[in-house]
Amino acid sequence: MALVPELMAISIENSLEQAGYKPTTDKAAGHDFYVAFSKGIIDHLNSNAEVVIEGGSSSGTYKVT
């Protein structure tokens, strides 16, 4: 699954709006903030993700690339 900052930002904004917040109004952080925030999350996931294989000849922990 590809992780796309722009799409994640839109999803965050939509979720905040559904919860009653106004994430992109004049006094709010704005869309660029949510894109940057999403990029940080995605970068962290991409650089630290691991998968654990618990059985078989390939058992072990592997970095997700």
Short mmCIF file of C-alpha atoms in Angstrom, two decimals:
data_model
loop_
_atom_site.label_atom_id
_atom_site.label_comp_id
_atom_site.label_asym_id
_atom_site.label_seq_id
_atom_site.Cartn_x
_atom_site.Cartn_y
_atom_site.Cartn_z
CA MET A 1 0.00 0.00 0.00
CA ALA A 2 1.43 3.34 -0.99
CA LEU A 3 1.36 6.02 1.70
CA VAL A 4 0.65 9.45 0.21
CA PRO A 5 0.96 12.57 2.43
CA GLU A 6 -1.66 14.53 0.47
CA LEU A 7 -4.27 11.77 0.79
CA MET A 8 -3.49 11.23 4.47
CA ALA A 9 -3.84 14.99 5.11
CA ILE A 10 -7.26 15.04 3.45
CA SER A 11 -8.34 12.06 5.53
CA ILE A 12 -7.17 13.76 8.75
CA GLU A 13 -8.99 16.97 7.81
CA ASN A 14 -12.19 15.04 7.03
CA SER A 15 -12.01 13.16 10.32
CA LEU A 16 -11.48 16.38 12.25
CA GLU A 17 -14.44 18.01 10.48
CA GLN A 18 -16.65 15.01 11.30
CA ALA A 19 -15.64 15.42 14.95
CA GLY A 20 -16.79 19.05 14.88
CA TYR A 21 -13.45 20.80 14.34
CA LYS A 22 -12.62 23.25 11.56
CA PRO A 23 -9.06 22.27 10.61
CA THR A 24 -8.63 24.60 7.63
CA THR A 25 -10.28 27.83 8.78
CA ASP A 26 -8.31 31.10 8.86
CA LYS A 27 -7.08 30.64 12.44
CA ALA A 28 -6.40 26.91 12.12
CA ALA A 29 -3.16 25.28 11.06
CA GLY A 30 -4.32 24.84 7.46
CA HIS A 31 -3.92 22.19 4.81
CA ASP A 32 -0.14 22.62 4.42
CA PHE A 33 0.28 21.79 8.13
CA TYR A 34 -1.64 18.54 7.73
CA VAL A 35 0.39 17.57 4.65
CA ALA A 36 3.64 18.19 6.55
CA PHE A 37 2.29 16.31 9.59
CA SER A 38 1.29 13.38 7.37
CA LYS A 39 4.70 13.36 5.69
CA GLY A 40 6.38 13.06 9.08
CA ILE A 41 4.18 10.11 10.02
CA ILE A 42 4.78 8.37 6.69
CA ASP A 43 8.56 8.95 6.85
CA HIS A 44 8.62 7.45 10.35
CA LEU A 45 6.60 4.41 9.28
CA ASN A 46 8.73 3.86 6.19
CA SER A 47 12.03 4.09 8.07
CA ASN A 48 11.04 1.95 11.08
CA ALA A 49 8.56 -0.64 9.80
CA GLU A 50 9.37 -4.28 10.43
CA VAL A 51 7.58 -7.53 9.73
CA VAL A 52 7.93 -10.59 11.93
CA ILE A 53 7.80 -14.05 10.34
CA GLU A 54 7.21 -16.52 13.16
CA GLY A 55 7.63 -19.85 11.43
CA GLY A 56 9.27 -21.69 8.61
CA SER A 57 12.68 -21.38 7.04
CA SER A 58 12.26 -17.61 6.66
CA SER A 59 11.43 -16.93 10.32
CA GLY A 60 12.84 -13.74 11.75
CA THR A 61 12.32 -9.98 11.75
CA TYR A 62 12.77 -8.07 8.52
CA LYS A 63 12.80 -4.38 7.65
CA VAL A 64 9.94 -3.34 5.38
CA THR A 65 11.26 -1.73 2.20
#
